[in-house]
Amino acid sequence: MNQLPKESIIKLQSHINKEVVIQFQGGRQVKGTLLSFDVQLNLVLDEVRELPSQRILGLVICRGALINSFAIDGMVEIENPYI
């Protein structure tokens, strides 16, 4: 049987080298520059700062299974139309 390579349905390639905000399970948030990712949505971020304290973390690998949300810096949150 010929298996196709795993591919994420989330297209992050266009966000490489852009500022992103990541929220983890438990509520912790970080902001940094997206350098790389894989099919499990593990992310490599550089120049990372923890929010809101602005504590500098530097280069961070974010485990995809622990990420609750991903936002491009500057995005505006909209009201959920399904509630």
PDB file of N, CA and C in Angstrom:
ATOM      1  N   MET A   1       0.838  -1.177   0.000  1.00  0.00           N
ATOM      2  CA  MET A   1       0.000   0.000   0.000  1.00  0.00           C
ATOM      3  C   MET A   1       0.887   1.246   0.000  1.00  0.00           C
ATOM      4  N   ASN A   2       0.558   2.187  -0.837  1.00  0.00           N
ATOM      5  CA  ASN A   2       1.328   3.411  -0.971  1.00  0.00           C
ATOM      6  C   ASN A   2       0.759   4.473  -0.035  1.00  0.00           C
ATOM      7  N   GLN A   3       1.546   4.886   0.993  1.00  0.00           N
ATOM      8  CA  GLN A   3       1.062   5.881   1.947  1.00  0.00           C
ATOM      9  C   GLN A   3       1.540   7.268   1.561  1.00  0.00           C
ATOM     10  N   LEU A   4       0.623   8.219   1.663  1.00  0.00           N
ATOM     11  CA  LEU A   4       0.975   9.608   1.424  1.00  0.00           C
ATOM     12  C   LEU A   4       1.679  10.162   2.659  1.00  0.00           C
ATOM     13  N   PRO A   5       2.581  11.116   2.484  1.00  0.00           N
ATOM     14  CA  PRO A   5       3.227  11.712   3.652  1.00  0.00           C
ATOM     15  C   PRO A   5       2.219  12.474   4.495  1.00  0.00           C
ATOM     16  N   LYS A   6       2.445  12.493   5.830  1.00  0.00           N
ATOM     17  CA  LYS A   6       1.555  13.241   6.712  1.00  0.00           C
ATOM     18  C   LYS A   6       1.658  14.720   6.391  1.00  0.00           C
ATOM     19  N   GLU A   7       0.515  15.372   6.400  1.00  0.00           N
ATOM     20  CA  GLU A   7       0.478  16.801   6.118  1.00  0.00           C
ATOM     21  C   GLU A   7      -0.510  17.452   7.061  1.00  0.00           C
ATOM     22  N   SER A   8      -0.131  18.559   7.637  1.00  0.00           N
ATOM     23  CA  SER A   8      -0.997  19.283   8.551  1.00  0.00           C
ATOM     24  C   SER A   8      -2.076  20.023   7.762  1.00  0.00           C
ATOM     25  N   ILE A   9      -3.271  20.114   8.339  1.00  0.00           N
ATOM     26  CA  ILE A   9      -4.328  20.885   7.688  1.00  0.00           C
ATOM     27  C   ILE A   9      -4.176  22.381   7.972  1.00  0.00           C
ATOM     28  N   ILE A  10      -3.312  22.715   8.935  1.00  0.00           N
ATOM     29  CA  ILE A  10      -3.040  24.106   9.267  1.00  0.00           C
ATOM     30  C   ILE A  10      -1.814  24.557   8.483  1.00  0.00           C
ATOM     31  N   LYS A  11      -1.960  25.577   7.686  1.00  0.00           N
ATOM     32  CA  LYS A  11      -0.880  26.047   6.818  1.00  0.00           C
ATOM     33  C   LYS A  11      -0.078  27.146   7.516  1.00  0.00           C
ATOM     34  N   LEU A  12       1.034  26.769   8.130  1.00  0.00           N
ATOM     35  CA  LEU A  12       1.860  27.721   8.863  1.00  0.00           C
ATOM     36  C   LEU A  12       3.012  28.272   8.029  1.00  0.00           C
ATOM     37  N   GLN A  13       3.270  27.692   6.873  1.00  0.00           N
ATOM     38  CA  GLN A  13       4.423  28.094   6.070  1.00  0.00           C
ATOM     39  C   GLN A  13       4.411  29.598   5.773  1.00  0.00           C
ATOM     40  N   SER A  14       3.238  30.154   5.550  1.00  0.00           N
ATOM     41  CA  SER A  14       3.151  31.579   5.218  1.00  0.00           C
ATOM     42  C   SER A  14       3.417  32.484   6.421  1.00  0.00           C
ATOM     43  N   HIS A  15       3.506  31.898   7.617  1.00  0.00           N
ATOM     44  CA  HIS A  15       3.728  32.688   8.832  1.00  0.00           C
ATOM     45  C   HIS A  15       5.158  32.584   9.362  1.00  0.00           C
ATOM     46  N   ILE A  16       6.040  31.906   8.624  1.00  0.00           N
ATOM     47  CA  ILE A  16       7.443  31.804   9.026  1.00  0.00           C
ATOM     48  C   ILE A  16       8.050  33.208   9.077  1.00  0.00           C
ATOM     49  N   ASN A  17       8.836  33.459  10.112  1.00  0.00           N
ATOM     50  CA  ASN A  17       9.509  34.747  10.354  1.00  0.00           C
ATOM     51  C   ASN A  17       8.548  35.877  10.685  1.00  0.00           C
ATOM     52  N   LYS A  18       7.341  35.539  11.139  1.00  0.00           N
ATOM     53  CA  LYS A  18       6.388  36.552  11.585  1.00  0.00           C
ATOM     54  C   LYS A  18       6.178  36.408  13.091  1.00  0.00           C
ATOM     55  N   GLU A  19       5.770  37.500  13.731  1.00  0.00           N
ATOM     56  CA  GLU A  19       5.471  37.482  15.158  1.00  0.00           C
ATOM     57  C   GLU A  19       4.163  36.722  15.386  1.00  0.00           C
ATOM     58  N   VAL A  20       4.182  35.806  16.347  1.00  0.00           N
ATOM     59  CA  VAL A  20       2.990  35.038  16.690  1.00  0.00           C
ATOM     60  C   VAL A  20       2.792  35.059  18.203  1.00  0.00           C
ATOM     61  N   VAL A  21       1.555  34.856  18.620  1.00  0.00           N
ATOM     62  CA  VAL A  21       1.217  34.731  20.033  1.00  0.00           C
ATOM     63  C   VAL A  21       0.641  33.338  20.222  1.00  0.00           C
ATOM     64  N   ILE A  22       1.214  32.589  21.169  1.00  0.00           N
ATOM     65  CA  ILE A  22       0.800  31.221  21.450  1.00  0.00           C
ATOM     66  C   ILE A  22       0.222  31.170  22.853  1.00  0.00           C
ATOM     67  N   GLN A  23      -0.942  30.519  23.005  1.00  0.00           N
ATOM     68  CA  GLN A  23      -1.507  30.283  24.329  1.00  0.00           C
ATOM     69  C   GLN A  23      -1.465  28.789  24.586  1.00  0.00           C
ATOM     70  N   PHE A  24      -0.924  28.422  25.744  1.00  0.00           N
ATOM     71  CA  PHE A  24      -0.782  27.024  26.118  1.00  0.00           C
ATOM     72  C   PHE A  24      -1.902  26.595  27.048  1.00  0.00           C
ATOM     73  N   GLN A  25      -2.068  25.287  27.188  1.00  0.00           N
ATOM     74  CA  GLN A  25      -2.981  24.762  28.188  1.00  0.00           C
ATOM     75  C   GLN A  25      -2.528  25.299  29.539  1.00  0.00           C
ATOM     76  N   GLY A  26      -3.461  25.717  30.354  1.00  0.00           N
ATOM     77  CA  GLY A  26      -3.119  26.324  31.626  1.00  0.00           C
ATOM     78  C   GLY A  26      -3.125  27.840  31.573  1.00  0.00           C
ATOM     79  N   GLY A  27      -3.197  28.421  30.352  1.00  0.00           N
ATOM     80  CA  GLY A  27      -3.351  29.856  30.211  1.00  0.00           C
ATOM     81  C   GLY A  27      -2.096  30.658  29.933  1.00  0.00           C
ATOM     82  N   ARG A  28      -0.909  30.075  30.044  1.00  0.00           N
ATOM     83  CA  ARG A  28       0.325  30.824  29.794  1.00  0.00           C
ATOM     84  C   ARG A  28       0.390  31.249  28.329  1.00  0.00           C
ATOM     85  N   GLN A  29       0.848  32.477  28.088  1.00  0.00           N
ATOM     86  CA  GLN A  29       0.979  32.999  26.731  1.00  0.00           C
ATOM     87  C   GLN A  29       2.408  33.454  26.484  1.00  0.00           C
ATOM     88  N   VAL A  30       2.864  33.237  25.248  1.00  0.00           N
ATOM     89  CA  VAL A  30       4.172  33.722  24.827  1.00  0.00           C
ATOM     90  C   VAL A  30       4.036  34.382  23.463  1.00  0.00           C
ATOM     91  N   LYS A  31       4.982  35.281  23.182  1.00  0.00           N
ATOM     92  CA  LYS A  31       5.017  35.972  21.900  1.00  0.00           C
ATOM     93  C   LYS A  31       6.433  35.845  21.355  1.00  0.00           C
ATOM     94  N   GLY A  32       6.550  35.465  20.087  1.00  0.00           N
ATOM     95  CA  GLY A  32       7.872  35.325  19.491  1.00  0.00           C
ATOM     96  C   GLY A  32       7.786  35.195  17.979  1.00  0.00           C
ATOM     97  N   THR A  33       8.939  35.016  17.362  1.00  0.00           N
ATOM     98  CA  THR A  33       9.044  34.882  15.908  1.00  0.00           C
ATOM     99  C   THR A  33       9.040  33.413  15.535  1.00  0.00           C
ATOM    100  N   LEU A  34       8.109  32.994  14.682  1.00  0.00           N
ATOM    101  CA  LEU A  34       8.012  31.602  14.247  1.00  0.00           C
ATOM    102  C   LEU A  34       9.158  31.276  13.296  1.00  0.00           C
ATOM    103  N   LEU A  35       9.990  30.311  13.696  1.00  0.00           N
ATOM    104  CA  LEU A  35      11.116  29.900  12.855  1.00  0.00           C
ATOM    105  C   LEU A  35      10.829  28.628  12.082  1.00  0.00           C
ATOM    106  N   SER A  36      10.151  27.666  12.742  1.00  0.00           N
ATOM    107  CA  SER A  36       9.930  26.363  12.114  1.00  0.00           C
ATOM    108  C   SER A  36       8.785  25.641  12.809  1.00  0.00           C
ATOM    109  N   PHE A  37       8.294  24.567  12.151  1.00  0.00           N
ATOM    110  CA  PHE A  37       7.228  23.736  12.708  1.00  0.00           C
ATOM    111  C   PHE A  37       7.297  22.368  12.045  1.00  0.00           C
ATOM    112  N   ASP A  38       6.560  21.404  12.604  1.00  0.00           N
ATOM    113  CA  ASP A  38       6.491  20.077  11.995  1.00  0.00           C
ATOM    114  C   ASP A  38       5.034  19.629  11.901  1.00  0.00           C
ATOM    115  N   VAL A  39       4.797  18.396  11.452  1.00  0.00           N
ATOM    116  CA  VAL A  39       3.427  17.922  11.229  1.00  0.00           C
ATOM    117  C   VAL A  39       2.639  17.751  12.521  1.00  0.00           C
ATOM    118  N   GLN A  40       3.319  17.611  13.664  1.00  0.00           N
ATOM    119  CA  GLN A  40       2.625  17.539  14.952  1.00  0.00           C
ATOM    120  C   GLN A  40       2.357  18.924  15.517  1.00  0.00           C
ATOM    121  N   LEU A  41       2.673  19.960  14.743  1.00  0.00           N
ATOM    122  CA  LEU A  41       2.525  21.366  15.115  1.00  0.00           C
ATOM    123  C   LEU A  41       3.411  21.770  16.290  1.00  0.00           C
ATOM    124  N   ASN A  42       4.533  21.064  16.469  1.00  0.00           N
ATOM    125  CA  ASN A  42       5.558  21.547  17.379  1.00  0.00           C
ATOM    126  C   ASN A  42       6.146  22.786  16.713  1.00  0.00           C
ATOM    127  N   LEU A  43       6.345  23.853  17.488  1.00  0.00           N
ATOM    128  CA  LEU A  43       6.810  25.114  16.935  1.00  0.00           C
ATOM    129  C   LEU A  43       8.160  25.486  17.512  1.00  0.00           C
ATOM    130  N   VAL A  44       9.011  26.096  16.700  1.00  0.00           N
ATOM    131  CA  VAL A  44      10.258  26.681  17.172  1.00  0.00           C
ATOM    132  C   VAL A  44      10.094  28.194  17.054  1.00  0.00           C
ATOM    133  N   LEU A  45      10.205  28.876  18.197  1.00  0.00           N
ATOM    134  CA  LEU A  45      10.062  30.329  18.251  1.00  0.00           C
ATOM    135  C   LEU A  45      11.356  30.956  18.739  1.00  0.00           C
ATOM    136  N   ASP A  46      11.678  32.127  18.208  1.00  0.00           N
ATOM    137  CA  ASP A  46      12.860  32.867  18.655  1.00  0.00           C
ATOM    138  C   ASP A  46      12.411  34.200  19.232  1.00  0.00           C
ATOM    139  N   GLU A  47      13.287  34.805  20.043  1.00  0.00           N
ATOM    140  CA  GLU A  47      13.018  36.102  20.675  1.00  0.00           C
ATOM    141  C   GLU A  47      11.699  36.052  21.440  1.00  0.00           C
ATOM    142  N   VAL A  48      11.497  34.973  22.198  1.00  0.00           N
ATOM    143  CA  VAL A  48      10.232  34.739  22.894  1.00  0.00           C
ATOM    144  C   VAL A  48      10.177  35.533  24.190  1.00  0.00           C
ATOM    145  N   ARG A  49       9.013  36.125  24.429  1.00  0.00           N
ATOM    146  CA  ARG A  49       8.715  36.818  25.685  1.00  0.00           C
ATOM    147  C   ARG A  49       7.426  36.247  26.246  1.00  0.00           C
ATOM    148  N   GLU A  50       7.417  36.035  27.554  1.00  0.00           N
ATOM    149  CA  GLU A  50       6.205  35.564  28.218  1.00  0.00           C
ATOM    150  C   GLU A  50       5.290  36.759  28.439  1.00  0.00           C
ATOM    151  N   LEU A  51       3.998  36.576  28.197  1.00  0.00           N
ATOM    152  CA  LEU A  51       3.027  37.647  28.373  1.00  0.00           C
ATOM    153  C   LEU A  51       2.237  37.420  29.648  1.00  0.00           C
ATOM    154  N   PRO A  52       1.810  38.396  30.367  1.00  0.00           N
ATOM    155  CA  PRO A  52       2.028  39.829  30.164  1.00  0.00           C
ATOM    156  C   PRO A  52       3.298  40.350  30.842  1.00  0.00           C
ATOM    157  N   SER A  53       4.068  39.488  31.483  1.00  0.00           N
ATOM    158  CA  SER A  53       5.224  39.942  32.272  1.00  0.00           C
ATOM    159  C   SER A  53       6.391  40.423  31.425  1.00  0.00           C
ATOM    160  N   GLN A  54       6.432  40.079  30.140  1.00  0.00           N
ATOM    161  CA  GLN A  54       7.519  40.431  29.226  1.00  0.00           C
ATOM    162  C   GLN A  54       8.847  39.784  29.617  1.00  0.00           C
ATOM    163  N   ARG A  55       8.790  38.699  30.411  1.00  0.00           N
ATOM    164  CA  ARG A  55      10.007  37.974  30.771  1.00  0.00           C
ATOM    165  C   ARG A  55      10.605  37.358  29.511  1.00  0.00           C
ATOM    166  N   ILE A  56      11.902  37.560  29.286  1.00  0.00           N
ATOM    167  CA  ILE A  56      12.579  37.082  28.082  1.00  0.00           C
ATOM    168  C   ILE A  56      12.926  35.600  28.238  1.00  0.00           C
ATOM    169  N   LEU A  57      12.488  34.783  27.270  1.00  0.00           N
ATOM    170  CA  LEU A  57      12.771  33.353  27.279  1.00  0.00           C
ATOM    171  C   LEU A  57      13.763  32.955  26.195  1.00  0.00           C
ATOM    172  N   GLY A  58      13.897  33.750  25.138  1.00  0.00           N
ATOM    173  CA  GLY A  58      14.843  33.459  24.061  1.00  0.00           C
ATOM    174  C   GLY A  58      14.298  32.453  23.056  1.00  0.00           C
ATOM    175  N   LEU A  59      15.098  31.425  22.720  1.00  0.00           N
ATOM    176  CA  LEU A  59      14.706  30.393  21.755  1.00  0.00           C
ATOM    177  C   LEU A  59      13.912  29.303  22.483  1.00  0.00           C
ATOM    178  N   VAL A  60      12.711  28.983  21.967  1.00  0.00           N
ATOM    179  CA  VAL A  60      11.808  28.055  22.653  1.00  0.00           C
ATOM    180  C   VAL A  60      11.243  27.054  21.648  1.00  0.00           C
ATOM    181  N   ILE A  61      11.118  25.805  22.078  1.00  0.00           N
ATOM    182  CA  ILE A  61      10.409  24.790  21.305  1.00  0.00           C
ATOM    183  C   ILE A  61       9.081  24.543  22.008  1.00  0.00           C
ATOM    184  N   CYS A  62       7.984  24.766  21.305  1.00  0.00           N
ATOM    185  CA  CYS A  62       6.640  24.624  21.868  1.00  0.00           C
ATOM    186  C   CYS A  62       6.048  23.307  21.395  1.00  0.00           C
ATOM    187  N   ARG A  63       5.695  22.452  22.330  1.00  0.00           N
ATOM    188  CA  ARG A  63       5.104  21.159  21.988  1.00  0.00           C
ATOM    189  C   ARG A  63       3.678  21.362  21.474  1.00  0.00           C
ATOM    190  N   GLY A  64       3.411  20.856  20.286  1.00  0.00           N
ATOM    191  CA  GLY A  64       2.124  21.067  19.634  1.00  0.00           C
ATOM    192  C   GLY A  64       0.926  20.588  20.426  1.00  0.00           C
ATOM    193  N   ALA A  65       1.076  19.485  21.175  1.00  0.00           N
ATOM    194  CA  ALA A  65      -0.034  18.929  21.944  1.00  0.00           C
ATOM    195  C   ALA A  65      -0.467  19.841  23.087  1.00  0.00           C
ATOM    196  N   LEU A  66       0.368  20.799  23.468  1.00  0.00           N
ATOM    197  CA  LEU A  66       0.062  21.684  24.593  1.00  0.00           C
ATOM    198  C   LEU A  66      -0.417  23.068  24.161  1.00  0.00           C
ATOM    199  N   ILE A  67      -0.510  23.291  22.850  1.00  0.00           N
ATOM    200  CA  ILE A  67      -0.917  24.606  22.343  1.00  0.00           C
ATOM    201  C   ILE A  67      -2.436  24.667  22.231  1.00  0.00           C
ATOM    202  N   ASN A  68      -3.031  25.697  22.869  1.00  0.00           N
ATOM    203  CA  ASN A  68      -4.478  25.909  22.774  1.00  0.00           C
ATOM    204  C   ASN A  68      -4.842  26.822  21.616  1.00  0.00           C
ATOM    205  N   SER A  69      -4.056  27.888  21.425  1.00  0.00           N
ATOM    206  CA  SER A  69      -4.372  28.811  20.341  1.00  0.00           C
ATOM    207  C   SER A  69      -3.104  29.408  19.760  1.00  0.00           C
ATOM    208  N   PHE A  70      -3.230  29.836  18.516  1.00  0.00           N
ATOM    209  CA  PHE A  70      -2.129  30.393  17.735  1.00  0.00           C
ATOM    210  C   PHE A  70      -2.682  31.625  17.044  1.00  0.00           C
ATOM    211  N   ALA A  71      -2.036  32.766  17.223  1.00  0.00           N
ATOM    212  CA  ALA A  71      -2.515  33.995  16.578  1.00  0.00           C
ATOM    213  C   ALA A  71      -1.343  34.760  16.007  1.00  0.00           C
ATOM    214  N   ILE A  72      -1.560  35.354  14.858  1.00  0.00           N
ATOM    215  CA  ILE A  72      -0.575  36.247  14.272  1.00  0.00           C
ATOM    216  C   ILE A  72      -0.683  37.567  15.020  1.00  0.00           C
ATOM    217  N   ASP A  73       0.443  38.135  15.421  1.00  0.00           N
ATOM    218  CA  ASP A  73       0.428  39.389  16.169  1.00  0.00           C
ATOM    219  C   ASP A  73      -0.309  40.450  15.360  1.00  0.00           C
ATOM    220  N   GLY A  74      -1.248  41.114  16.004  1.00  0.00           N
ATOM    221  CA  GLY A  74      -2.031  42.146  15.329  1.00  0.00           C
ATOM    222  C   GLY A  74      -3.415  41.675  14.898  1.00  0.00           C
ATOM    223  N   MET A  75      -3.698  40.361  15.017  1.00  0.00           N
ATOM    224  CA  MET A  75      -5.024  39.859  14.667  1.00  0.00           C
ATOM    225  C   MET A  75      -6.041  40.381  15.678  1.00  0.00           C
ATOM    226  N   VAL A  76      -7.253  40.545  15.243  1.00  0.00           N
ATOM    227  CA  VAL A  76      -8.327  41.037  16.105  1.00  0.00           C
ATOM    228  C   VAL A  76      -9.255  39.868  16.427  1.00  0.00           C
ATOM    229  N   GLU A  77      -9.568  39.699  17.702  1.00  0.00           N
ATOM    230  CA  GLU A  77     -10.486  38.639  18.119  1.00  0.00           C
ATOM    231  C   GLU A  77     -11.913  39.060  17.798  1.00  0.00           C
ATOM    232  N   ILE A  78     -12.667  38.119  17.217  1.00  0.00           N
ATOM    233  CA  ILE A  78     -14.067  38.404  16.899  1.00  0.00           C
ATOM    234  C   ILE A  78     -14.981  37.581  17.800  1.00  0.00           C
ATOM    235  N   GLU A  79     -16.203  37.990  17.926  1.00  0.00           N
ATOM    236  CA  GLU A  79     -17.178  37.272  18.724  1.00  0.00           C
ATOM    237  C   GLU A  79     -17.523  35.946  18.046  1.00  0.00           C
ATOM    238  N   ASN A  80     -17.675  34.897  18.837  1.00  0.00           N
ATOM    239  CA  ASN A  80     -18.025  33.579  18.319  1.00  0.00           C
ATOM    240  C   ASN A  80     -19.483  33.601  17.853  1.00  0.00           C
ATOM    241  N   PRO A  81     -19.749  33.377  16.562  1.00  0.00           N
ATOM    242  CA  PRO A  81     -21.132  33.442  16.070  1.00  0.00           C
ATOM    243  C   PRO A  81     -21.956  32.198  16.421  1.00  0.00           C
ATOM    244  N   TYR A  82     -21.318  31.173  16.987  1.00  0.00           N
ATOM    245  CA  TYR A  82     -22.021  29.923  17.275  1.00  0.00           C
ATOM    246  C   TYR A  82     -22.485  29.803  18.717  1.00  0.00           C
ATOM    247  N   ILE A  83     -22.273  30.835  19.510  1.00  0.00           N
ATOM    248  CA  ILE A  83     -22.707  30.782  20.927  1.00  0.00           C
ATOM    249  C   ILE A  83     -23.996  31.542  21.073  1.00  0.00           C
TER     250      ILE A  83
END
